[in-house]
Each structure stands twice: as C-alpha cells, then as structure tokens.
PDB file of C-alpha atoms in Angstrom:
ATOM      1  CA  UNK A   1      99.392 122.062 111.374  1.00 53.00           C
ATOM      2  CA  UNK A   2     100.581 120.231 114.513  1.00 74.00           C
ATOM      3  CA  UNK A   3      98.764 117.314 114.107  1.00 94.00           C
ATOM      4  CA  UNK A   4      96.660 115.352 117.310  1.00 97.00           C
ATOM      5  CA  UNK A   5      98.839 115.915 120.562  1.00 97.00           C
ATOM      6  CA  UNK A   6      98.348 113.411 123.566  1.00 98.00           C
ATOM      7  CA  UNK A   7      99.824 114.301 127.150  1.00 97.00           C
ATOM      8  CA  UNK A   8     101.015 112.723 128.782  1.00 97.00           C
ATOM      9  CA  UNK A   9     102.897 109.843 126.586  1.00 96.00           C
ATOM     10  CA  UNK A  10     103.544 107.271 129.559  1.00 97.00           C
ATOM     11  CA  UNK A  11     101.670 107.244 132.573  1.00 98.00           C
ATOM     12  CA  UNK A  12     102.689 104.337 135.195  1.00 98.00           C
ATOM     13  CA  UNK A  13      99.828 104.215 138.151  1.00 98.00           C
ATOM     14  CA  UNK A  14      99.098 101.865 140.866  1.00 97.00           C
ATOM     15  CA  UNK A  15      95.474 100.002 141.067  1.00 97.00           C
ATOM     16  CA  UNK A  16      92.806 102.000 142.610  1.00 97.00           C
ATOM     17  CA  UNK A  17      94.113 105.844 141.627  1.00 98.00           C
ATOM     18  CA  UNK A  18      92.618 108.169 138.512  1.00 98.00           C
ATOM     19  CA  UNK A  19      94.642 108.941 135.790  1.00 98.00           C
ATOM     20  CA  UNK A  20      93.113 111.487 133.426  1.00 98.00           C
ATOM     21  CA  UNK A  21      94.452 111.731 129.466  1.00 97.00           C
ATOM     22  CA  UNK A  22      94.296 114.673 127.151  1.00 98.00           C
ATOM     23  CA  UNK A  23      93.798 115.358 123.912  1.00 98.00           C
ATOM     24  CA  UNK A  24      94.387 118.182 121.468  1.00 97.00           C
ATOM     25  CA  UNK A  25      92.981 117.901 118.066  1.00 97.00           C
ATOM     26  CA  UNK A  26      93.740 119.941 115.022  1.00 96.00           C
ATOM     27  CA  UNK A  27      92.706 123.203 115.108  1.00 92.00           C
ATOM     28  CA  UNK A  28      88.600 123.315 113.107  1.00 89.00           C
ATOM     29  CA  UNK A  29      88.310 119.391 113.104  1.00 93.00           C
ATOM     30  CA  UNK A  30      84.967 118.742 114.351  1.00 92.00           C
ATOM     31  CA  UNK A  31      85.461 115.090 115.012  1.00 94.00           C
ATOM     32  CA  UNK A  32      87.412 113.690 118.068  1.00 96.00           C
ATOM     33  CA  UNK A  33      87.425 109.767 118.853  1.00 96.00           C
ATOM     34  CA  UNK A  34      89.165 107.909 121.344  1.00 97.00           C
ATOM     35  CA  UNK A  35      90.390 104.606 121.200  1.00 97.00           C
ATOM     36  CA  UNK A  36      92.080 102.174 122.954  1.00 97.00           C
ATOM     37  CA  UNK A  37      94.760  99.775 122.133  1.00 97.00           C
ATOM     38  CA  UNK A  38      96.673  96.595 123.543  1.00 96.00           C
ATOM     39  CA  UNK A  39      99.795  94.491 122.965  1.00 93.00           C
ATOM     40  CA  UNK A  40      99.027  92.323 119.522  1.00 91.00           C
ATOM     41  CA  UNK A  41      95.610  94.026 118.821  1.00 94.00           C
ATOM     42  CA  UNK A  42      94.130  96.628 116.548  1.00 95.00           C
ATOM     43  CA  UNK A  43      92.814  99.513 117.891  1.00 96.00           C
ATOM     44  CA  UNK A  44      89.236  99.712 119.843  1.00 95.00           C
ATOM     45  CA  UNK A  45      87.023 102.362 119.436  1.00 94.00           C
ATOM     46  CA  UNK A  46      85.714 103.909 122.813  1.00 95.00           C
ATOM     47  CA  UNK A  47      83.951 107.163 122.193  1.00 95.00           C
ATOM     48  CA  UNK A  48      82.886 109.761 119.984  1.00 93.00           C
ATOM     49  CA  UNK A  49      82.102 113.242 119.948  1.00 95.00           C
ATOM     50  CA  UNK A  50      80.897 115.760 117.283  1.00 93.00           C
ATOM     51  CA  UNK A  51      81.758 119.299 118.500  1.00 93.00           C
ATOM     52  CA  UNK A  52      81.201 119.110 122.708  1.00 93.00           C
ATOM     53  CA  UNK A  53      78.241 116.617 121.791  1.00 94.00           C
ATOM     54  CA  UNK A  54      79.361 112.897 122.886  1.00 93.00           C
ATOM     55  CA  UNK A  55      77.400 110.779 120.059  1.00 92.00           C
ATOM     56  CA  UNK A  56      78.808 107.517 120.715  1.00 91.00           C
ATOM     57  CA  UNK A  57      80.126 104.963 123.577  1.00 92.00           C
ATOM     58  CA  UNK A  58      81.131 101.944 122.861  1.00 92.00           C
ATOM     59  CA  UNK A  59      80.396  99.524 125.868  1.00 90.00           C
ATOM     60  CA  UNK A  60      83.906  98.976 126.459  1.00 83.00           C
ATOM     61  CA  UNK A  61      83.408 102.483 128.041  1.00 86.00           C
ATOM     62  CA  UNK A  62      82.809 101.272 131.846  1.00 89.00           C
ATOM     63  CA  UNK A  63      81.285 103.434 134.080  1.00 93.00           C
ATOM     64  CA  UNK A  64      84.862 104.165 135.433  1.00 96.00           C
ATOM     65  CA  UNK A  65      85.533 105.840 132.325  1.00 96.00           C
ATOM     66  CA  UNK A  66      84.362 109.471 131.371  1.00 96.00           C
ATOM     67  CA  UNK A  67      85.480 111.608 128.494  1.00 96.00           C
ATOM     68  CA  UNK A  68      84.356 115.251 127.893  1.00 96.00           C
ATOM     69  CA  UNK A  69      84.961 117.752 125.204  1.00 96.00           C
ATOM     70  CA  UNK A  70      83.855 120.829 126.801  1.00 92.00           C
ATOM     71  CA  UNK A  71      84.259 123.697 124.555  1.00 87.00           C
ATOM     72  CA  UNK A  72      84.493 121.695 121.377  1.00 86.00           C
ATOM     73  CA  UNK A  73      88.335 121.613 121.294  1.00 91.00           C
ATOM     74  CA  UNK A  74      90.679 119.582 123.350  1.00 96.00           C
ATOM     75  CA  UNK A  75      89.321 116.703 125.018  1.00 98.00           C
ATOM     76  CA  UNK A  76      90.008 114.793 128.132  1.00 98.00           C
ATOM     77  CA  UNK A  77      89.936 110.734 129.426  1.00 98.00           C
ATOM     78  CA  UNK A  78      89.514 110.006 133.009  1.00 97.00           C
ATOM     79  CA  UNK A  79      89.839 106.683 134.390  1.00 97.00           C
ATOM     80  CA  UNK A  80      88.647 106.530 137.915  1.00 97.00           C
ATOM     81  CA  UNK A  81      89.731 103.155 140.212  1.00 97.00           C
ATOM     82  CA  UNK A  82      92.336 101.973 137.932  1.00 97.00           C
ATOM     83  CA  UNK A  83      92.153  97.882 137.324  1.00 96.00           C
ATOM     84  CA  UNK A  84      95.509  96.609 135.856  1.00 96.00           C
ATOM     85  CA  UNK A  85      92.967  95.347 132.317  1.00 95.00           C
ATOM     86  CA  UNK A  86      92.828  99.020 131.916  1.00 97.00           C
ATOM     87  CA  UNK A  87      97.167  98.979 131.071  1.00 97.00           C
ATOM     88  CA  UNK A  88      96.781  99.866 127.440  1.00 97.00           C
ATOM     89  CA  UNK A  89      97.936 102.578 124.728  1.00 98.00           C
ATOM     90  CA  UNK A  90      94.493 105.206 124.385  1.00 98.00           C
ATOM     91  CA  UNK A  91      94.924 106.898 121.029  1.00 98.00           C
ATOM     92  CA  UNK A  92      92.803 109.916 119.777  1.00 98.00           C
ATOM     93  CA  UNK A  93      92.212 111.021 116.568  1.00 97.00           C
ATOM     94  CA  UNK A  94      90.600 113.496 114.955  1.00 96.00           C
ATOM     95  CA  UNK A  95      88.593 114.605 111.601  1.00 93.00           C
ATOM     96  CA  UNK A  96      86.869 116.865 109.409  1.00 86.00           C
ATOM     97  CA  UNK A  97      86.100 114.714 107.029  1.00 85.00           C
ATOM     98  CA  UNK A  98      86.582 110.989 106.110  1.00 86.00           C
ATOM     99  CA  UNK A  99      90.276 110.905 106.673  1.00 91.00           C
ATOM    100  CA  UNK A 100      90.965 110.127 110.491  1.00 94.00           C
ATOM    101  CA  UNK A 101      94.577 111.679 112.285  1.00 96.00           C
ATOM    102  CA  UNK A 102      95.590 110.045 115.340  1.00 97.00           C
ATOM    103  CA  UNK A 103      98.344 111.266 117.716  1.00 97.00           C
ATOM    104  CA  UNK A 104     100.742 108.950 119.097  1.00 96.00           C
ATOM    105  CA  UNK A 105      99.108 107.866 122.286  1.00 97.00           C
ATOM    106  CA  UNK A 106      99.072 107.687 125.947  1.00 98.00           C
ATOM    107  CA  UNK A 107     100.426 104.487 127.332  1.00 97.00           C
ATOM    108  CA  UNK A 108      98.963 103.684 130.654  1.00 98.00           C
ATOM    109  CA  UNK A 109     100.228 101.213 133.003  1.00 98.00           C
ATOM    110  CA  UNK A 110      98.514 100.319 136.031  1.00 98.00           C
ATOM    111  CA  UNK A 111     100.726  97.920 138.611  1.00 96.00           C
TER     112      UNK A 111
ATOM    113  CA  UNK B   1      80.488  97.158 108.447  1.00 74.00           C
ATOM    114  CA  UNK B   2      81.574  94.146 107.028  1.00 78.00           C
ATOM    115  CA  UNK B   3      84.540  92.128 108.058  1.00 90.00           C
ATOM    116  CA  UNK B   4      87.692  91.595 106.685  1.00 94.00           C
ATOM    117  CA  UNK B   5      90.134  89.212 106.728  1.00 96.00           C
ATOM    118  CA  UNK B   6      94.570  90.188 105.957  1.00 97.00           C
ATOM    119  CA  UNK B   7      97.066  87.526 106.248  1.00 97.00           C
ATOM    120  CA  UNK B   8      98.785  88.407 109.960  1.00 97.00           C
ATOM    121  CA  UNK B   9     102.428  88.684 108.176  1.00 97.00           C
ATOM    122  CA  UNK B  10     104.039  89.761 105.202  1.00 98.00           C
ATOM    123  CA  UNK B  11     107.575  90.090 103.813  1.00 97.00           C
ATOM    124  CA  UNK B  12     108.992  92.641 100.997  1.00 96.00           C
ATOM    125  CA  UNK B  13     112.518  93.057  99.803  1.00 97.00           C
ATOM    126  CA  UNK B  14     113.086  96.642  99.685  1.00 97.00           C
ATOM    127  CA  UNK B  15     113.033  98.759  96.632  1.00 97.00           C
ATOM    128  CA  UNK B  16     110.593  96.200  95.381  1.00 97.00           C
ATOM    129  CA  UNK B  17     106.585  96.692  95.559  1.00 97.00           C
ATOM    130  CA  UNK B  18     104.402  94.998  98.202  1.00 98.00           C
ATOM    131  CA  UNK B  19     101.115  93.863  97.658  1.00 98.00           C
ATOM    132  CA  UNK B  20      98.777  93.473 100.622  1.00 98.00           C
ATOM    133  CA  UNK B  21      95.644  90.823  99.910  1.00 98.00           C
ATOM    134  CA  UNK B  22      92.419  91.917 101.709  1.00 97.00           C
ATOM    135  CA  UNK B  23      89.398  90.151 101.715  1.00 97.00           C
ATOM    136  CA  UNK B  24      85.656  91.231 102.647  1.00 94.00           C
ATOM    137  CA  UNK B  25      83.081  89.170 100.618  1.00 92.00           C
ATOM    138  CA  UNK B  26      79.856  90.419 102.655  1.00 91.00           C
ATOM    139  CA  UNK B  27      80.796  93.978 101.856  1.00 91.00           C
ATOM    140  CA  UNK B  28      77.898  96.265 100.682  1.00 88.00           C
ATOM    141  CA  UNK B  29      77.430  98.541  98.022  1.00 87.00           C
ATOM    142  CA  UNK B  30      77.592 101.539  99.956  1.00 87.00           C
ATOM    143  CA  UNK B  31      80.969 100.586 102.092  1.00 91.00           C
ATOM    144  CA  UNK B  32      84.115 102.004 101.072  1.00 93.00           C
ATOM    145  CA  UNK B  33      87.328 100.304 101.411  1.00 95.00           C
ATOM    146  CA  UNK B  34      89.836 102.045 103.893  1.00 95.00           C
ATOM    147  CA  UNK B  35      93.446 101.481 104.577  1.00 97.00           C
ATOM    148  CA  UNK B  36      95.184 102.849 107.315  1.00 98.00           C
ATOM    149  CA  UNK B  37      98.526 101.722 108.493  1.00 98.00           C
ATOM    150  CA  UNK B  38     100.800 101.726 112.387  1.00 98.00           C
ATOM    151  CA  UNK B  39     104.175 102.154 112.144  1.00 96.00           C
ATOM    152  CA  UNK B  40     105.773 101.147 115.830  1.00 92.00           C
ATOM    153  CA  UNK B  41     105.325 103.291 118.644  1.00 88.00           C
ATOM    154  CA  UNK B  42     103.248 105.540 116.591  1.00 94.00           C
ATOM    155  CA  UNK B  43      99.352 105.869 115.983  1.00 96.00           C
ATOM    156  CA  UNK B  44      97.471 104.952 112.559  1.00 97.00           C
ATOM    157  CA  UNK B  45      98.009 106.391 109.614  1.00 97.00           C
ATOM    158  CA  UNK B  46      95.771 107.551 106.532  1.00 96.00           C
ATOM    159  CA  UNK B  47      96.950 105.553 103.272  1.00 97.00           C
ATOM    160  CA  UNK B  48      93.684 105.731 100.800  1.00 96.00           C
ATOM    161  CA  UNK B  49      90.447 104.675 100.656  1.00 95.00           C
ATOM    162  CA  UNK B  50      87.789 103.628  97.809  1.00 94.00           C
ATOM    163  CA  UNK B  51      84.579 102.989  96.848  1.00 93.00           C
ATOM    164  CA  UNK B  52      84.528 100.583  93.195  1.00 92.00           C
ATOM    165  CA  UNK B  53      87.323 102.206  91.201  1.00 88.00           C
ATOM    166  CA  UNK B  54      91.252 101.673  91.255  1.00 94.00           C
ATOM    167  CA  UNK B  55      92.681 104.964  93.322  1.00 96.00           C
ATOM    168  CA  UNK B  56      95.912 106.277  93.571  1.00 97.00           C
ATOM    169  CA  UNK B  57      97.434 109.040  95.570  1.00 96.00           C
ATOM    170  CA  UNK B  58     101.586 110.019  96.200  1.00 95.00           C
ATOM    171  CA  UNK B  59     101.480 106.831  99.175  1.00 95.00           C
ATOM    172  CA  UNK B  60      99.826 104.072  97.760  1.00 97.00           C
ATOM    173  CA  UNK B  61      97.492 102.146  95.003  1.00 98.00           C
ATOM    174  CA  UNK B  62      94.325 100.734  96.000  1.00 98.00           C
ATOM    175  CA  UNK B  63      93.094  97.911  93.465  1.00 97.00           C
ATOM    176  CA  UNK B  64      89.427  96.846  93.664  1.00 96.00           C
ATOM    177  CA  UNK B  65      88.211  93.799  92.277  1.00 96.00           C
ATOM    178  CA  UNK B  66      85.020  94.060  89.706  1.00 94.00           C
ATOM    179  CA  UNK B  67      83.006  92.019  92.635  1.00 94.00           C
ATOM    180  CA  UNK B  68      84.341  93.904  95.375  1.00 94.00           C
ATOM    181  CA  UNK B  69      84.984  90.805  97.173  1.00 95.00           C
ATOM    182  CA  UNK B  70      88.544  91.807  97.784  1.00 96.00           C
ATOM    183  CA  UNK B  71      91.100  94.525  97.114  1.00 97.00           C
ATOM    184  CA  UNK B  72      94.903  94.857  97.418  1.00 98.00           C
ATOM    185  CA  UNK B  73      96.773  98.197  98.283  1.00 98.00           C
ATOM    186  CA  UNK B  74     100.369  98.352  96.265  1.00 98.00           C
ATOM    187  CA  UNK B  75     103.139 100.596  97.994  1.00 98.00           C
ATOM    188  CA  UNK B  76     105.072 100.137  94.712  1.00 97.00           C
ATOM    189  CA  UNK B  77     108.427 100.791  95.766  1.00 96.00           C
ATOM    190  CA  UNK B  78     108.964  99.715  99.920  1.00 97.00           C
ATOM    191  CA  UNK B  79     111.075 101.273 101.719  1.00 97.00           C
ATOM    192  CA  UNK B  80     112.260 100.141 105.396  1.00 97.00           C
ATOM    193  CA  UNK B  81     110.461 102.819 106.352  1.00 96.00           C
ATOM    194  CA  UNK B  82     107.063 101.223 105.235  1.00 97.00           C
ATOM    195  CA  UNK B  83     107.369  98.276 107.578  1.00 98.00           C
ATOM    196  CA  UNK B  84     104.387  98.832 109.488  1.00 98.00           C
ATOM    197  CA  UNK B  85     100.976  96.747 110.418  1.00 98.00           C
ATOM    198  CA  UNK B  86      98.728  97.908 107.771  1.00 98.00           C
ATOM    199  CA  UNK B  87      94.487  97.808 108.456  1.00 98.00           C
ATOM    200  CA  UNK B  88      91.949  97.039 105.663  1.00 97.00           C
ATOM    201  CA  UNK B  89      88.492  98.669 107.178  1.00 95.00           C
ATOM    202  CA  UNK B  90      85.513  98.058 105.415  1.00 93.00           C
ATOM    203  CA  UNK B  91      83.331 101.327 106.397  1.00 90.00           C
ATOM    204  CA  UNK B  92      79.869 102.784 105.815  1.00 83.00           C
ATOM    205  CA  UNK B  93      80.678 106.373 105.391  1.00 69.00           C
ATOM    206  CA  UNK B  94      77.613 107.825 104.528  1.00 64.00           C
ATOM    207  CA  UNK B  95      76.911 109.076 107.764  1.00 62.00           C
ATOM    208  CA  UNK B  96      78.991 111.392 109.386  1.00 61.00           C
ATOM    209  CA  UNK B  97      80.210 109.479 111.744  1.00 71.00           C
ATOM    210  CA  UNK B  98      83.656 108.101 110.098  1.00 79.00           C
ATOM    211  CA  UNK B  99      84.046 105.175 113.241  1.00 84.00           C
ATOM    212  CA  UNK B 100      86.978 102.754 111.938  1.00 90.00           C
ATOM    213  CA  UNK B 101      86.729  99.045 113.516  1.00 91.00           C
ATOM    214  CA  UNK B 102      90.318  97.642 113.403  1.00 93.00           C
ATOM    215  CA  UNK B 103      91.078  93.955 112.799  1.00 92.00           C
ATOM    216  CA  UNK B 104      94.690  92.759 113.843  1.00 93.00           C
ATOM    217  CA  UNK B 105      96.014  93.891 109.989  1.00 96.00           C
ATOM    218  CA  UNK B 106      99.154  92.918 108.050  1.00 98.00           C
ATOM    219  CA  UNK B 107     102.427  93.605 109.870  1.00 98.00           C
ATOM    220  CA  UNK B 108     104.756  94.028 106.996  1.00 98.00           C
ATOM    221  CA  UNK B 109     107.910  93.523 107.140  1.00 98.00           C
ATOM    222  CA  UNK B 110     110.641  95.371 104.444  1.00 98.00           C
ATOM    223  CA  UNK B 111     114.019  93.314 104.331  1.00 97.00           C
ATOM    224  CA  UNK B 112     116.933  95.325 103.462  1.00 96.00           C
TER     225      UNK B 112
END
C-alpha cells in the first residue's frame, strides 16, 4: 500500500496559463475526492467521483475547473486561466469505505 | 451535517494526555462523529470516528456524551509528534457518499 500520490507537489504559474494536477488513489478504492485548501483554513471539498462517475461538484468548482477520472483509477485537476484566488494546496483522497486517505497535496501558486 | 464548534488552540505537555472539547448540539441521530487530524505540510489524517458509544482504537479515544451534544477525543499519552490541527466532523454516513466538511479545528500544540 502506497497510499494517495499527488504530482506534482509545487507548481508556481503565472495568471492566465493551465496547470493540470494528478492523482493516484489506492489501488480498489472506489472513492476519489478532491479538495482544496488555503493558508489558516480547513479543507474544502470540490468534487466527487464514484468509479469514473463524477457524483458531486461543489460550486466552488468554477467553470475553469474540470476533473475527470477516466478509467476509474487515477484522476486528474485542470485549472484553465489561472486567477491568483486559485493559489491554494488541492488535496485528494480516497476511500472504500468510511475512512478517507488523503495524499499530501499539490500546492499551486499563481503570480 | 451539523456544525461544530473546537476551541482554535490547545496546549499539552508531552508524555501527558490531551483532551480535545468538541461541540455539535444540533447533531442528529443518524450522524456519526469523525475526527481527522493535519499534521504540517501533510494532508488529513484518519483518527476514529463514532456513532453513541465510547471507541477506542491503537491512536486515540473518542468519548461521547449520553446527549450527544459534545464529545472529546483523548490521545492519552502526546507526543511532539501529535502536534497537529485536529477536525471534529459531524457526518451523515449512511449514504455512500463519505463527503467530510472541515471547520478550522484545534491546532494542538505538544510542549516538550
């Protein structure tokens, strides 16, 4: 067991280019969430999927942000037209069952 | 799922047990109590969860009060390694979607 691996761990953009985020779950976990996370705050829950289905969004989820899950395994997080509100840590998790395993995050920061 | 309130800061001498208040009076019967912790740097952690009885597992004990108007997890012997901001979650798991809503949590800090 691995655990939840996030690539890349820092990722320092400037405003107006896509950055994309992935994901790796542990291996059989049916449950993948992403959420996102800034200086002094808990965590914020983004998205959902069950499988390759994508069951929730949260609206924090702007239309600048798409996530996918295409075969049911690792998962990706694009942001297109990076603002410099979007500088934050995105964490994923992962689950089977009602325990939830998070990597360590991708820490994005736009300038 | 029903909120919850944590003091923002707490202090614990190490080697001796800290007690972390958490309070969610509008909780329903069918919410369990989660608590997950962040260590710096690092994503959140798993500690326990419960539904109306006292749990314990190798990390943590999770005490529930008779009204489940509040509960208070117990690391029972800190360690520096335990200074983290801990997360009390009130969540409706009977679904299958396990979705944890974080507050700001508990940073607590071990003193050596």
């Amino acid at each position: 067991d691995t655990g939840v691996s996030q690539n890349p761990r820092h990722k320092i953009t400037k405003r107006g280019q896509n950055v994309t985020f992935r994901c790796d779950p542990i291996s059989e976990h049916n449950r993948l969430y992403w959420y996102r996370q800034t200086l002094g705050q808990g965590p914020e829950f983004l998205t959902y999927f069950q499988n390759e289905a994508q069951l929730e969004k949260s609206r924090l989820l702007s239309d600048r942000f798409s996530a996918e899950r295409p075969k049911g395994s690792f998962s990706t997080l694009e942001i297109q037209r990076t603002e410099q509100g979007d500088s934050a840590m995105y964490l994923c998790a992962s689950s089977i069952g009602e325990k939830l395993f998070f990597g360590s995050g991708t820490q994005l920061s736009v300038l | 799922d029903a909120k919850t309130t944590q003091p923002p800061s707490m202090d614990c001498a190490e080697g001796r047990a800290a007690n972390l208040p958490c309070n969610h009076s509008t909780i329903s019967g069918n919410e369990y109590v989660y608590w997950y912790r962040q260590i710096h740097s690092q994503g959140p952690q798993y500690i326990i969860h419960g539904l109306k009885n006292n749990e314990t597992n190798e990390m943590a004990s999770l005490i529930i009060t008779e009204d489940r108007k509040s509960s208070t997890l117990i690391l029972p012997h800190a360690t520096l390694r335990d200074t983290a901001v801990y997360y009390c979650i009130a969540l409706n798991s009977g679904g299958s979607n396990y979705k944890l809503t974080f507050g700001k949590g508990t940073l607590l800090t071990v003193n050596p």
